[in-house]
mmCIF file of C-alpha atoms and ligand atoms in Angstrom:
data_model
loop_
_atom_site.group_PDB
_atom_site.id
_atom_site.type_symbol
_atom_site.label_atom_id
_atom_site.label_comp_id
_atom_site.label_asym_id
_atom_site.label_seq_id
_atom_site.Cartn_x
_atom_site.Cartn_y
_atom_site.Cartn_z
ATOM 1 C CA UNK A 1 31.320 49.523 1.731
ATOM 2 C CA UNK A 2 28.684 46.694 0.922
ATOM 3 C CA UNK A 3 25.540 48.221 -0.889
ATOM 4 C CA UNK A 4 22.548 46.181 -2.025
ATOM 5 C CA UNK A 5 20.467 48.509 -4.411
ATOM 6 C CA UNK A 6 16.642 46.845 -4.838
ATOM 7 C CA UNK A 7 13.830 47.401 -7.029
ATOM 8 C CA UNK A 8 12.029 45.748 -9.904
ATOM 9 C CA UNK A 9 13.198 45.340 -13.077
ATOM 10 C CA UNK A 10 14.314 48.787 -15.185
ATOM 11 C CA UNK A 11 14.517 50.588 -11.642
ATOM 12 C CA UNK A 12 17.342 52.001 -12.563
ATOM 13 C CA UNK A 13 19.966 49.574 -10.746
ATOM 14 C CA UNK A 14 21.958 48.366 -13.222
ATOM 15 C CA UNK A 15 22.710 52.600 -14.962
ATOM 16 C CA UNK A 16 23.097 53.156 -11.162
ATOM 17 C CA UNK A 17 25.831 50.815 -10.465
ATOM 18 C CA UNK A 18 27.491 51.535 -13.150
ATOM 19 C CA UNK A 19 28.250 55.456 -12.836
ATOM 20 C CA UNK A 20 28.723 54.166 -8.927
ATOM 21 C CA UNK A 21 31.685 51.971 -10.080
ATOM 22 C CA UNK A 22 33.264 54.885 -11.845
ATOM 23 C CA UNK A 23 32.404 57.955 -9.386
ATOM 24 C CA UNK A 24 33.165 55.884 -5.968
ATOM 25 C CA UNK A 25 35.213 52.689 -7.241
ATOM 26 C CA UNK A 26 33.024 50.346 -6.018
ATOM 27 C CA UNK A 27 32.769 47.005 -7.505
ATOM 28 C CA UNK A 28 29.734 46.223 -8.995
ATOM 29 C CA UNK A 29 28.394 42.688 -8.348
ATOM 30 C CA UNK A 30 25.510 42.425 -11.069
ATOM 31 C CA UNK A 31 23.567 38.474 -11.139
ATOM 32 C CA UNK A 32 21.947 39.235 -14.036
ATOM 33 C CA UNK A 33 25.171 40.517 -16.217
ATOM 34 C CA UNK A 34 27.016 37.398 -14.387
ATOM 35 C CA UNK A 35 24.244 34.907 -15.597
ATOM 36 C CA UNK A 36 24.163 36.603 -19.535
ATOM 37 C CA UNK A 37 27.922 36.262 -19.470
ATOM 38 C CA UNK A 38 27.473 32.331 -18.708
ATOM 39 C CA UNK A 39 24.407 32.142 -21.258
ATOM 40 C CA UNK A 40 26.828 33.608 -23.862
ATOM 41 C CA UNK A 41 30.032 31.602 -22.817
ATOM 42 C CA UNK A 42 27.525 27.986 -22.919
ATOM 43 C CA UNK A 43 28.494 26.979 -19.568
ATOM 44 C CA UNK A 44 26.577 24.368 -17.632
ATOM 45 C CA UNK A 45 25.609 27.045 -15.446
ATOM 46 C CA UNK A 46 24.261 29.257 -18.879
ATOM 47 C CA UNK A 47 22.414 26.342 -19.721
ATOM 48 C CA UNK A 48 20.593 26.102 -17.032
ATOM 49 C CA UNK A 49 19.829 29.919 -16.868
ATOM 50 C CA UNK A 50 19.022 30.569 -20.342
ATOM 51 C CA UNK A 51 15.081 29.013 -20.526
ATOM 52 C CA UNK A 52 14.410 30.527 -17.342
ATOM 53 C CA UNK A 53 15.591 34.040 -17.851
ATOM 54 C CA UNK A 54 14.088 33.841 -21.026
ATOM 55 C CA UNK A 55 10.775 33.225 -19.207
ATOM 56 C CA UNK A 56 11.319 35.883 -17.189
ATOM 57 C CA UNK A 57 11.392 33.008 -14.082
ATOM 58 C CA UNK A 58 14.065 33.488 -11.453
ATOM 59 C CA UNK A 59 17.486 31.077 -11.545
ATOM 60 C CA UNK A 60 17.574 28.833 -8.656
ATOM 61 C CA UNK A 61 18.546 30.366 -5.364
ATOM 62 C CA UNK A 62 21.323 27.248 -5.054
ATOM 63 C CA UNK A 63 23.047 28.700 -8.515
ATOM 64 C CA UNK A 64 23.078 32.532 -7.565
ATOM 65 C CA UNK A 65 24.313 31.789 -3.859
ATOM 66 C CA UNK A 66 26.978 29.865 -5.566
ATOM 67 C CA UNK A 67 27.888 32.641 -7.947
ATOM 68 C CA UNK A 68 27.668 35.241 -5.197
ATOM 69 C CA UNK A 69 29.899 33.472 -3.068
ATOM 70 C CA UNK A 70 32.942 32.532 -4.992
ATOM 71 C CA UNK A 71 32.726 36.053 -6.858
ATOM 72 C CA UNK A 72 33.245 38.085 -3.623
ATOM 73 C CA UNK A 73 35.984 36.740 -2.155
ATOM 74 C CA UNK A 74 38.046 37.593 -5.158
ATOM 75 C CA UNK A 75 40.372 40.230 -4.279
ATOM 76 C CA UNK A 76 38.671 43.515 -5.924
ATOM 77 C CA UNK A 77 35.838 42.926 -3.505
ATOM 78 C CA UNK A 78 38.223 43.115 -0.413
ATOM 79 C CA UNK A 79 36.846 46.580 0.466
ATOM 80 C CA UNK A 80 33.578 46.370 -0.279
ATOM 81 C CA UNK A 81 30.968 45.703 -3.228
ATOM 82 C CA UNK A 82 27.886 46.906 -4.872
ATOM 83 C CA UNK A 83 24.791 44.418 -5.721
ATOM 84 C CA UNK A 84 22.715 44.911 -8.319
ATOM 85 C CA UNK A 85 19.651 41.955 -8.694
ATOM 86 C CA UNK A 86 21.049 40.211 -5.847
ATOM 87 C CA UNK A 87 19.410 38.469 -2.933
ATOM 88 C CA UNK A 88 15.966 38.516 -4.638
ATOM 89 C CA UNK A 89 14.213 36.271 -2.602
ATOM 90 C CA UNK A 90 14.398 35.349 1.012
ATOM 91 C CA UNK A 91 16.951 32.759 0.865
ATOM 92 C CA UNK A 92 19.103 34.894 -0.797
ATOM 93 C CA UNK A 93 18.962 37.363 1.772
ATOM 94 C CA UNK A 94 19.630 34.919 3.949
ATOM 95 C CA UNK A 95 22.333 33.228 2.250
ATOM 96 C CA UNK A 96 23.841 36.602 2.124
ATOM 97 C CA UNK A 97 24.139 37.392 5.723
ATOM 98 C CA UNK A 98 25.662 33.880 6.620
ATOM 99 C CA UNK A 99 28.496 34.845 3.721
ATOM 100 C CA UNK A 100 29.047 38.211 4.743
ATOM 101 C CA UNK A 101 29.128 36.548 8.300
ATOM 102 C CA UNK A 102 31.826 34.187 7.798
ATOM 103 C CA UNK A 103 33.948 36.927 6.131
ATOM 104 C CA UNK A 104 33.666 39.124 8.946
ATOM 105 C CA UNK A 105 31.648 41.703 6.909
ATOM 106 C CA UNK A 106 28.704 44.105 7.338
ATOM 107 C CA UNK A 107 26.113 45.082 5.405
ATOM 108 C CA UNK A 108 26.177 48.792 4.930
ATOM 109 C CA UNK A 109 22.826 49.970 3.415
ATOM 110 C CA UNK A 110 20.077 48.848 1.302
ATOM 111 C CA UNK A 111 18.772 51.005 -1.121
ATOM 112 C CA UNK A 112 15.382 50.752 -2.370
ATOM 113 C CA UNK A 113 14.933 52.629 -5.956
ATOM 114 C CA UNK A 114 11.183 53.321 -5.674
ATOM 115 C CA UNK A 115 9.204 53.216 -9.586
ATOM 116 C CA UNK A 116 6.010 53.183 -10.987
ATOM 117 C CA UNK A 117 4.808 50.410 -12.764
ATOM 118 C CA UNK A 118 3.452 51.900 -15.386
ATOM 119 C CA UNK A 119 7.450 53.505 -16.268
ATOM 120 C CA UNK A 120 9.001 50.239 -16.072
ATOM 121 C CA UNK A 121 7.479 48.371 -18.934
ATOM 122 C CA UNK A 122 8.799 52.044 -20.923
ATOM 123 C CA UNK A 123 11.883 51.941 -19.791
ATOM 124 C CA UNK A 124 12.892 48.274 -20.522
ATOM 125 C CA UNK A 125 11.213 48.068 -23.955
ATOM 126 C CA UNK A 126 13.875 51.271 -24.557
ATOM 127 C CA UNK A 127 16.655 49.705 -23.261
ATOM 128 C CA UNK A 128 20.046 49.038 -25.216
ATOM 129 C CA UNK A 129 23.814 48.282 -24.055
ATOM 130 C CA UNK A 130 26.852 48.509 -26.205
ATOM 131 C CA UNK A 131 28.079 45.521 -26.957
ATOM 132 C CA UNK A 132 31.539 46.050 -26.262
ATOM 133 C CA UNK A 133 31.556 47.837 -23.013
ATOM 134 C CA UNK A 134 28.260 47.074 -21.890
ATOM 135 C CA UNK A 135 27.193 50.716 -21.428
ATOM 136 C CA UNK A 136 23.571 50.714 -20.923
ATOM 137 C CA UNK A 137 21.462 53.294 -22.542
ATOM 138 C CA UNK A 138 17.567 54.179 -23.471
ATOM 139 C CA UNK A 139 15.914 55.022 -26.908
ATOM 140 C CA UNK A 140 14.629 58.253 -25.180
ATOM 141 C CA UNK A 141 15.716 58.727 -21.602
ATOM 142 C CA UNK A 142 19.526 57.401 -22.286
ATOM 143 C CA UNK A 143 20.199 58.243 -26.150
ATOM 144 C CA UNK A 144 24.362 58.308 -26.894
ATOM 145 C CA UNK A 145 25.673 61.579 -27.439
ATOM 146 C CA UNK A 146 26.632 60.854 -31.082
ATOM 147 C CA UNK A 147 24.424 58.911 -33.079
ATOM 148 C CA UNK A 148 25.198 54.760 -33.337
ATOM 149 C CA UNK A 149 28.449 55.613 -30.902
ATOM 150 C CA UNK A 150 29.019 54.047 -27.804
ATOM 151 C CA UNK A 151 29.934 57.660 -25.106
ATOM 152 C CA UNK A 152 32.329 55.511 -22.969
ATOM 153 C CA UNK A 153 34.170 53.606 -25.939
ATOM 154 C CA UNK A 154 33.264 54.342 -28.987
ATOM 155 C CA UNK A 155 32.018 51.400 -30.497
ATOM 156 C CA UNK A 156 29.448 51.683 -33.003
ATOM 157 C CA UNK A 157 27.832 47.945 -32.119
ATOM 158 C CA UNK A 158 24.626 47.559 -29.315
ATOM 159 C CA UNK A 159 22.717 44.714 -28.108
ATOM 160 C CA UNK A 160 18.930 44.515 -26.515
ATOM 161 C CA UNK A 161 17.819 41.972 -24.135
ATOM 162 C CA UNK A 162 16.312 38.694 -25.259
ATOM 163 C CA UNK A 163 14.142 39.215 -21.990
ATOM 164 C CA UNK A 164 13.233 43.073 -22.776
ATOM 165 C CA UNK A 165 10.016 42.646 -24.526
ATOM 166 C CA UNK A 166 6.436 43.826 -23.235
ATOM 167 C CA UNK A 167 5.618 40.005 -22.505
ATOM 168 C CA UNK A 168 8.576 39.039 -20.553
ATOM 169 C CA UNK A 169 8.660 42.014 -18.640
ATOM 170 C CA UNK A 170 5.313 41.050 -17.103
ATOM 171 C CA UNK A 171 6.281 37.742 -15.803
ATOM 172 C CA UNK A 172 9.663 39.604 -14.418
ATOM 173 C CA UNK A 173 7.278 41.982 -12.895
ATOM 174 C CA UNK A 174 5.377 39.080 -11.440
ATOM 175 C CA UNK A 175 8.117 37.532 -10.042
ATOM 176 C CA UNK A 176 9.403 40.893 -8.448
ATOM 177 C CA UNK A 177 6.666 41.390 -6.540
ATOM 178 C CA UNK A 178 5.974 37.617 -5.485
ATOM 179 C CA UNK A 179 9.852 37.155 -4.557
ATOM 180 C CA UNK A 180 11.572 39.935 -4.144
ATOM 181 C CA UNK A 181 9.341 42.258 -2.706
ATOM 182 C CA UNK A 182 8.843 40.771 0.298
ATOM 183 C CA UNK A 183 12.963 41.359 1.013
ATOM 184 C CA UNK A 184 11.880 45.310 1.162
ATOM 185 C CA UNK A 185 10.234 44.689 4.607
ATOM 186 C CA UNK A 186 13.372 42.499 5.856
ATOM 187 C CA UNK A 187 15.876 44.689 5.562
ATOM 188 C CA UNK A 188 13.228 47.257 6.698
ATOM 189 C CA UNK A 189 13.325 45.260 10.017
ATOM 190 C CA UNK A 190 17.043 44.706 10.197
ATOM 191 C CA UNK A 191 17.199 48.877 9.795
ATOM 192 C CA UNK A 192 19.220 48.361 6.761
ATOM 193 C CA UNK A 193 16.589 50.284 4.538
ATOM 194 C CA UNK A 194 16.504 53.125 2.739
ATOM 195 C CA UNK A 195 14.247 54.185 0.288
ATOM 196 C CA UNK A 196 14.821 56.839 -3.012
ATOM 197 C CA UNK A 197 12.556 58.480 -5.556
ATOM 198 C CA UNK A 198 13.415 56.543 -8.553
ATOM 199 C CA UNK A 199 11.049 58.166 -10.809
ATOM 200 C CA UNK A 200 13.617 61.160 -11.020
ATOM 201 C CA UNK A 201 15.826 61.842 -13.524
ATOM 202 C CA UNK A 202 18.920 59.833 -13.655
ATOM 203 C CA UNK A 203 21.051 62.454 -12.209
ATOM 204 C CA UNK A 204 18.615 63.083 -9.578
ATOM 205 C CA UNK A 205 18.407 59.654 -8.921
ATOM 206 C CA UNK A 206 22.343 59.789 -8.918
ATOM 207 C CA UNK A 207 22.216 62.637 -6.296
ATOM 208 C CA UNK A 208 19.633 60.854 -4.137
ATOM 209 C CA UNK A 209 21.839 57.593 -3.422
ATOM 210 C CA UNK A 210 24.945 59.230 -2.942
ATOM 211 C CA UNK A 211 23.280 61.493 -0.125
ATOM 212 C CA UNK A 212 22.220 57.682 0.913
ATOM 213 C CA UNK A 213 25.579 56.772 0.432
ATOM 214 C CA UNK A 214 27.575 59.163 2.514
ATOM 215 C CA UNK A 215 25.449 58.986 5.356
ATOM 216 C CA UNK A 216 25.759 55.037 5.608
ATOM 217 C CA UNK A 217 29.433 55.879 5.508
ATOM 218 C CA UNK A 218 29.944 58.397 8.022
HETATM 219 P P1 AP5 B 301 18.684 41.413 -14.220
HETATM 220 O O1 AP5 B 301 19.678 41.593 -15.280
HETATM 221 O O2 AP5 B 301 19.050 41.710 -12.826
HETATM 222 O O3 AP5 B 301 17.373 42.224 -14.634
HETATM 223 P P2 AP5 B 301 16.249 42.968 -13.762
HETATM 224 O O4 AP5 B 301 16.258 42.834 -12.309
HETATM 225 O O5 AP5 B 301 15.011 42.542 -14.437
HETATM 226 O O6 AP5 B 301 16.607 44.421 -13.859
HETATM 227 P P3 AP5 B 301 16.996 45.180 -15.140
HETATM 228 O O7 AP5 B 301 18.437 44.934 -15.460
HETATM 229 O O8 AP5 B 301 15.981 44.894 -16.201
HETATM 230 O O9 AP5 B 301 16.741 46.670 -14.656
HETATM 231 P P4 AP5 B 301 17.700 47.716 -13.969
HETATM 232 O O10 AP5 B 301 17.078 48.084 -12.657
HETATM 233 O O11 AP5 B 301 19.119 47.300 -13.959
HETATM 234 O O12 AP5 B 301 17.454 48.931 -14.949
HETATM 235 P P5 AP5 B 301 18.473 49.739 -15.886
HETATM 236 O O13 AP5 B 301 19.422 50.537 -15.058
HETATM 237 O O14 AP5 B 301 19.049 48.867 -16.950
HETATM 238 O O15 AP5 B 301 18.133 39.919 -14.257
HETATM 239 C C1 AP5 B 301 17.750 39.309 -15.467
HETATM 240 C C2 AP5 B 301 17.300 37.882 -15.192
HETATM 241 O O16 AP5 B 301 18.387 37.123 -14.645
HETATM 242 C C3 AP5 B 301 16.165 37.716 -14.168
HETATM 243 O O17 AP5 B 301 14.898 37.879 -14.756
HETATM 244 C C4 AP5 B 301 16.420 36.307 -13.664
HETATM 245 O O18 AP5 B 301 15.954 35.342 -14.571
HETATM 246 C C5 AP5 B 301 17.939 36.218 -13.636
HETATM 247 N N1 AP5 B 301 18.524 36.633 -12.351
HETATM 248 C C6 AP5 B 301 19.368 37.699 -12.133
HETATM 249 N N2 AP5 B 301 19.694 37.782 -10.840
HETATM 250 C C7 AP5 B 301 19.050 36.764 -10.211
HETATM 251 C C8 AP5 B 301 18.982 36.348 -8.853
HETATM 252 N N3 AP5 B 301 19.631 36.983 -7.878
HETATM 253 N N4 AP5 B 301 18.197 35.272 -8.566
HETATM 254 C C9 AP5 B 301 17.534 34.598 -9.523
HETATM 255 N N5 AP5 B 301 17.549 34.940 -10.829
HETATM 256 C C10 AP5 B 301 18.310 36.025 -11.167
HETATM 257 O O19 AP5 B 301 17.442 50.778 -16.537
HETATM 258 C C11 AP5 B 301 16.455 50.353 -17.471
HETATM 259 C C12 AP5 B 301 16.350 51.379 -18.604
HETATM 260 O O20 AP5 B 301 15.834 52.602 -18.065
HETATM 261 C C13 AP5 B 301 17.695 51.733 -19.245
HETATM 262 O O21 AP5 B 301 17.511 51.878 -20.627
HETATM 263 C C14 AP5 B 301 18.094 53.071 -18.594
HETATM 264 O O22 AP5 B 301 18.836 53.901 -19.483
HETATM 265 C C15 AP5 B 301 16.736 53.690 -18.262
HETATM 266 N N6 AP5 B 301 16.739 54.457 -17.002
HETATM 267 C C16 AP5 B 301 17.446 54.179 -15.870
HETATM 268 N N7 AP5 B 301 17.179 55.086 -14.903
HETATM 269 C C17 AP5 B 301 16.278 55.949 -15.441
HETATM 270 C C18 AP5 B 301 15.607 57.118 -14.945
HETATM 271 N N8 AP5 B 301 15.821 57.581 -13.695
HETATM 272 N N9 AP5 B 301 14.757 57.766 -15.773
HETATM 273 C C19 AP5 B 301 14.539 57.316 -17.051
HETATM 274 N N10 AP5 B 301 15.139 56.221 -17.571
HETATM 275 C C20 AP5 B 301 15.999 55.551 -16.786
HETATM 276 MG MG1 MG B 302 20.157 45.605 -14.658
#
């Protein structure tokens, strides 16, 4: 199935998708861990991401598209994929239905993770991933199960965010609501939308999207 999950930054999309990818296979499609990986590897594409993400500004819809595009038509994403931070603004969206178009594909559901505001700037300024596996985790909400070790494997090394800081997070914030908001009523129209109490407890939240989840594939 094809799943967009939306909501601002530290919504909850990215610990989502990942116990998705595990419980129900499916592939997640994350822009934002694509983009780091670039970043990290120095690729023109990196180079031109890293100022801007740094900002907290969004990458050019022309670059994303591109990434989006070649990604899914690699074979793991033959029967379906999750997105996480991907379309974001209008033209996304809409550069996403002409691709899934010209594959012959449908979108199945778009899930909106619903936060306060207020939680968001807590959540990301708590944030850490293991730098091996890319695990994510939080200070307080997330800790590991054994101190300084990594639960899925084992490594004792973790990274934070050059873009997770109290600053940052405001212009991401910004640029959520300007851009990406707006993509909440779109999908709304297309009846594509549904809508879950992210404020929950992660396994709550967990519960919550696979109700969404089953339903969209009955
Ligand atoms: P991206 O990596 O997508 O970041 P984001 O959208 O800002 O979202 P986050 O990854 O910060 O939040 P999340 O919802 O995944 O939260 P998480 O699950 O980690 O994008 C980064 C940058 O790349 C952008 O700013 C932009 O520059 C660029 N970019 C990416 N895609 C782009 C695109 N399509 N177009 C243009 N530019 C693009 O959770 C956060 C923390 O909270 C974690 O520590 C977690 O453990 C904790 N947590 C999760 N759920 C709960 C819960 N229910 N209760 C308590 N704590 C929780
Ligand atoms: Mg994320």
């Amino acid at each position: 199935m094809i799943v967009i999950l939306l909501g601002p930054p530290g919504a909850g999309k990215g610990t989502q998708a990942q116990t998705l990818a595990k419980t129900r296979g499916i592939v997640q499609l994350s822009t934002g861990d694509m983009l780091r990986a670039a970043v990290k590897a120095g690729t023109d594409v990196g180079r031109q991401a890293d100022t801007i993400m740094k900002s907290g500004g969004l990458v050019s819809d022309e670059i994303v598209i591109r990434i989006i595009s070649d990604r899914i038509q690699e074979p793991d994403c033959a029967k379906g994929f999750l997105l996480d931070g991907f379309p974001r603004t209008l033209p996304q969206a809409v550069g996403l239905d002409k691709l899934l178009e010209q594959q012959g594909k449908t979108l199945d559901v778009v899930v909106e993770m619903k936060v306060d505001d207020t939680a968001l700037i807590e959540r990301i300024t708590g944030r850490f991933t293991c730098a091996k596996c890319g695990t994510g985790y939080h200070d307080t909400f997330k800790p590991t199960k054994a101190k300084d070790t990594c639960d899925s494997c084992g490594s004792h090394e973790f990274t934070r965010r050059a873009d997770d800081n109290a600053e940052t997070v405001k212009s991401r914030l910004m640029a959520y609501y300007r851009e990406t908001a707006p993509l909440i009523g779109y999908y709304f129209a297309k009846g594509k939308l549904k809508s879950i109490d992210g404020m929950a407890q992660i396994d709550e939240v967990e519960r919550q999207l696979n109700t969404v989840l089953d339903a969209a594939a009955a």
